[in-house]
Amino acid sequence: MPILNQSSHSVSESLTLEHLPELNHRHLTSSASTNSELIADVQNGTLNATEMHLLTAEIQSAGRGQHGRSWQSPRGNAYLSLYHPVHIPVSGLLSLIIGVELAKMPVIQMLNEQLQTQGLIPIGVKWANDLGFYQSQNQPQSQSALDSADVHNTELNHQTLPFNKLAGILIEPISQAGKLVGLVIGVGLNVQATPKLTAQTSEGMSYQAISLQDIAETLQPKAQAASLPSLRVLYQQMSKALMAAMTRFEHLSIEKPTGHSYYLDSFLKQFDSMDALSELRLRVTQEHNGQTNILTGYACGIDTHGCLQLRQDNGKISALFTGRIDVIQTT
């Protein structure tokens, strides 16, 4: 498949996904942000907005996360953005559907089977845009994860559990002439390199970075990077997961007006089995009109709109659309 260079960066053909020609894949040695570049190319007409487009990069110099946060992008990890045409309203369920499909990738399924065999917490989907897990008191950590955790000891004050963040999802709608034409879905997956987060780069969030290699080393201390799939294989798995997620989201949208809920019920059941927050005690901090509101309670899944459900101590269940999540240690 010919690969056209639509940017000033060099293109590497070694990682192109020739078995998925409908994705119009380009792989760059370097990108400021794969999401930003893909959005610009669709909006300025360089790329056809009626087709899918995939952009991957070896490194990003200005990777982005949720709410304007930075995404540390060292070499050795997977940075992928998929443009997908869409003409249906986007809801909070989409990022969770994407998370579930990513968690079903063969490499993550393989690691989860081994984690569960050893009685360790598996990789799950954390509302609303992340993959990873919360550290249990008895779960061993790799040295790189321990190094990252040192940064947060003062901030967390030993009252909250840090989230071990493996991957993040960033969804951005694209409009032309005021009409939604598609979405750019960005995924950053830590594969071999664990970003060293500081108080600045974590931007106040109670998480630490972890990589697939860290997890492999936890399971087998002498594990080699070669035991993990190549970046090419990972891009194949990630691309298929994103396309499956969009198909699943479209099925939910088609089903909704009919009054049936087969696809929705199936998804909610699957999400429950992968929910990284399930039954954990949370402190949720919300900012609104300059005021701070703090809620505490136990996570009890999501509702049909993708909102986080929090069972407060008075028994009331609140549906939360946004907020900073901290997991409170209860032991």
XYZ file of C-alpha atoms in Angstrom:
331
model
C 0.000 0.000 0.000
C 1.568 3.344 -0.981
C 2.056 5.657 1.969
C 1.699 9.353 1.227
C 3.538 11.831 3.420
C 1.013 14.534 4.234
C 3.226 16.327 6.771
C 6.744 17.673 7.108
C 7.815 14.647 9.147
C 9.458 11.568 7.700
C 7.295 8.506 7.245
C 8.390 5.012 8.267
C 6.961 2.156 6.237
C 8.135 -0.552 8.665
C 5.024 -0.251 10.829
C 2.353 0.325 8.195
C -0.720 -1.892 8.498
C -1.067 -3.211 4.975
C -3.773 -5.705 5.957
C -6.069 -2.785 6.893
C -5.908 -0.587 3.764
C -9.225 1.076 4.649
C -7.429 2.873 7.483
C -5.138 4.880 5.171
C -2.346 4.449 7.687
C 0.671 6.739 8.044
C 3.441 6.149 10.590
C 5.677 9.068 11.559
C 9.024 8.964 13.293
C 7.958 12.037 15.252
C 4.795 14.074 15.757
C 3.903 16.995 17.970
C 0.570 15.270 18.658
C -1.012 12.611 16.469
C -4.474 13.902 17.417
C -3.580 17.500 16.546
C -2.010 16.551 13.211
C -4.900 14.345 12.181
C -7.479 16.983 13.135
C -5.615 19.642 11.132
C -5.320 17.413 8.049
C -9.049 16.625 8.053
C -10.137 20.194 8.710
C -7.924 21.713 6.000
C -9.052 19.142 3.446
C -5.720 17.335 3.105
C -7.539 14.156 4.127
C -10.986 13.073 2.959
C -13.431 13.489 5.864
C -15.636 10.670 4.562
C -12.890 8.031 4.998
C -11.067 6.556 7.986
C -7.496 7.665 8.628
C -4.916 6.269 11.042
C -1.841 8.139 12.238
C 0.833 6.616 14.479
C 4.142 7.961 15.727
C 7.277 6.728 17.458
C 7.402 9.785 19.731
C 5.303 12.874 20.410
C 6.833 16.193 21.419
C 3.566 17.704 22.656
C 1.246 14.775 23.403
C -2.108 15.720 24.896
C -4.445 14.122 27.420
C -7.791 15.010 28.933
C -8.585 18.606 29.933
C -5.445 19.997 28.322
C -3.079 17.822 30.327
C 0.167 16.673 28.756
C 0.870 13.067 27.780
C 4.499 12.064 28.212
C 5.551 10.302 24.999
C 8.969 8.625 25.142
C 10.170 6.236 22.453
C 9.136 2.600 22.836
C 5.421 3.170 23.379
C 2.381 3.242 21.088
C 0.838 6.566 20.039
C -2.166 6.208 17.763
C -4.952 8.423 16.466
C -7.870 7.210 14.352
C -10.203 9.507 12.442
C -13.617 7.882 12.012
C -16.519 9.511 10.134
C -19.625 9.683 12.311
C -23.007 11.376 12.067
C -24.596 10.367 15.354
C -24.477 12.264 18.660
C -21.557 11.336 20.882
C -22.236 10.383 24.506
C -20.121 9.591 27.552
C -20.541 5.909 26.775
C -18.157 6.070 23.828
C -14.908 6.431 25.777
C -15.980 3.563 28.042
C -16.824 1.365 25.047
C -13.383 2.152 23.618
C -11.813 1.281 26.965
C -13.601 -2.070 27.065
C -12.549 -2.965 23.519
C -8.930 -1.987 24.250
C -9.012 -4.131 27.395
C -10.054 -7.062 25.185
C -6.853 -6.768 23.111
C -5.003 -10.104 23.068
C -1.917 -8.713 24.824
C -3.978 -7.349 27.722
C -6.088 -10.487 27.948
C -2.899 -12.556 28.146
C -1.446 -10.405 30.935
C -4.749 -10.364 32.822
C -4.970 -14.139 32.801
C -1.504 -14.297 34.356
C -2.268 -11.554 36.881
C -5.439 -13.291 38.022
C -3.664 -16.660 38.217
C -1.225 -15.058 40.671
C -4.047 -13.429 42.640
C -3.167 -9.919 41.442
C -5.470 -7.127 40.310
C -6.034 -7.205 36.515
C -5.879 -4.307 34.078
C -9.304 -2.676 33.899
C -11.177 0.333 32.560
C -11.164 3.379 34.843
C -13.974 5.838 34.336
C -13.864 7.798 32.181
C -10.829 7.571 29.880
C -8.097 5.290 31.206
C -6.802 1.726 31.362
C -4.895 0.439 34.354
C -5.489 -0.634 37.942
C -5.340 0.555 41.531
C -2.516 -0.892 43.586
C -3.598 -3.254 46.331
C -1.722 -3.340 49.605
C -0.045 -6.664 48.774
C 0.520 -6.281 45.032
C 4.224 -6.122 44.097
C 5.452 -3.219 41.993
C 8.214 -2.982 39.422
C 11.132 -0.684 40.216
C 10.046 1.898 37.613
C 6.580 2.059 39.171
C 8.147 2.482 42.606
C 10.288 5.336 41.306
C 7.188 7.065 39.892
C 5.286 6.533 43.130
C 7.908 8.411 45.156
C 6.791 11.642 43.504
C 3.277 11.299 44.881
C 3.947 10.355 48.495
C 3.744 13.929 49.729
C 0.696 14.814 47.635
C -1.227 11.644 48.515
C -0.202 11.807 52.169
C -0.778 8.033 52.345
C -4.546 8.609 52.305
C -5.305 7.653 48.726
C -4.280 4.845 46.410
C -2.527 5.904 43.188
C -3.894 4.700 39.879
C -1.421 2.722 37.775
C -2.117 4.256 34.381
C -1.309 2.054 31.404
C -3.224 3.860 28.651
C -5.272 6.993 28.101
C -8.015 7.836 25.618
C -8.712 11.263 24.081
C -11.783 11.727 21.851
C -12.167 14.945 19.855
C -15.102 15.748 17.537
C -14.502 17.403 14.169
C -17.055 19.709 12.592
C -17.235 21.270 9.147
C -19.634 24.156 8.494
C -21.016 23.663 11.996
C -21.880 20.017 11.395
C -20.250 16.988 13.051
C -18.412 14.962 10.408
C -16.257 12.640 12.488
C -14.162 11.917 15.555
C -10.465 11.654 16.195
C -9.762 8.995 18.820
C -6.314 9.160 20.348
C -4.781 6.372 22.435
C -1.441 6.440 24.203
C -0.270 3.035 25.461
C 2.836 2.621 27.617
C 4.593 -0.424 26.185
C 8.309 -0.515 27.008
C 8.912 2.940 28.507
C 7.396 4.147 31.771
C 7.143 7.950 31.820
C 8.678 9.426 34.965
C 5.861 11.610 36.237
C 6.597 14.613 38.405
C 4.232 16.778 40.440
C 4.041 19.001 37.338
C 3.558 16.356 34.651
C 0.962 14.433 36.675
C -0.848 17.776 37.096
C -2.240 16.987 40.511
C -3.770 13.667 39.511
C -3.296 10.786 41.908
C -1.786 8.388 39.400
C 1.537 6.948 38.376
C 2.556 5.551 35.002
C 3.005 1.846 34.350
C 3.906 -0.015 31.155
C 3.189 -3.422 29.673
C 6.846 -4.219 30.297
C 6.479 -3.270 34.000
C 3.556 -5.664 34.320
C 5.422 -8.437 32.490
C 8.360 -7.968 34.883
C 6.025 -8.127 37.872
C 4.699 -11.455 36.620
C 8.122 -12.779 35.667
C 11.019 -10.707 37.073
C 13.420 -11.694 34.285
C 10.934 -11.033 31.490
C 12.398 -9.558 28.354
C 10.852 -6.841 26.172
C 10.925 -9.389 23.333
C 8.170 -11.318 25.120
C 5.744 -8.507 24.277
C 4.178 -8.069 20.836
C 5.928 -5.700 18.439
C 4.589 -2.174 18.012
C 3.271 -3.207 14.600
C 1.208 -6.004 16.174
C 0.042 -3.681 18.942
C -1.089 -1.086 16.398
C -3.060 -3.831 14.650
C -4.722 -4.842 17.913
C -5.435 -1.237 18.882
C -6.863 -0.335 15.464
C -9.178 -3.342 15.452
C -10.302 -2.454 18.994
C -11.170 1.119 17.988
C -13.111 0.003 14.915
C -14.994 -2.574 17.007
C -15.800 0.147 19.533
C -17.238 2.444 16.875
C -19.360 -0.400 15.479
C -20.607 -1.180 18.977
C -21.426 2.482 19.637
C -23.356 2.673 16.365
C -25.349 -0.434 17.364
C -26.313 1.278 20.639
C -27.413 4.394 18.756
C -29.523 2.398 16.304
C -31.052 0.353 19.124
C -31.994 3.283 21.374
C -35.052 4.566 19.425
C -36.503 1.047 19.277
C -36.906 0.799 23.050
C -34.831 -2.383 23.159
C -31.640 -2.628 25.207
C -29.900 -5.832 24.148
C -26.661 -4.150 23.060
C -26.695 -1.713 25.982
C -27.296 -4.446 28.570
C -24.516 -6.540 27.048
C -22.093 -3.635 27.203
C -22.986 -2.658 30.784
C -22.458 -6.246 31.910
C -19.075 -6.397 30.207
C -18.030 -3.032 31.622
C -18.932 -4.173 35.138
C -16.515 -7.092 34.774
C -13.690 -4.690 33.807
C -14.512 -1.718 36.061
C -11.297 -0.607 37.794
C -13.294 1.463 40.312
C -15.804 -1.226 41.268
C -16.763 -1.041 44.966
C -13.795 1.201 45.813
C -14.303 4.114 48.203
C -13.969 7.389 46.316
C -13.503 11.056 46.971
C -14.852 12.993 43.980
C -13.877 16.643 43.631
C -15.981 18.792 41.316
C -15.351 22.390 40.306
C -18.297 24.500 39.167
C -18.539 28.289 38.858
C -15.476 28.751 41.024
C -16.837 26.555 43.792
C -15.519 23.170 44.915
C -17.871 20.328 45.793
C -16.539 17.121 47.361
C -18.518 13.869 47.478
C -17.504 10.602 49.114
C -18.954 7.149 48.732
C -18.511 3.858 46.928
C -18.335 3.381 43.170
C -21.231 1.289 41.910
C -20.810 1.136 38.169
C -22.112 3.436 35.463
C -25.591 4.390 34.305
C -27.042 4.066 30.804
C -25.539 7.454 29.810
C -22.017 6.552 30.898
C -22.092 8.583 34.128
C -20.224 7.265 37.150
C -22.577 6.119 39.901
C -21.529 6.961 43.461
C -23.322 5.407 46.401
C -22.976 7.994 49.147
C -22.939 7.165 52.845
C -26.565 8.244 53.205
C -27.550 5.621 50.643
C -28.237 8.125 47.867
C -26.812 7.243 44.453
C -25.475 10.178 42.447
C -24.729 10.068 38.726
C -21.524 12.015 38.032
C -20.670 13.358 34.603
C -17.284 14.810 35.551
C -14.911 15.179 38.465
C -11.503 14.269 39.813
C -11.454 10.748 41.266
C -9.328 9.782 44.268
C -9.542 6.298 45.767
C -9.474 6.389 49.558
C -7.607 3.661 51.419
C -10.007 1.825 53.734
C -7.514 -0.428 55.515
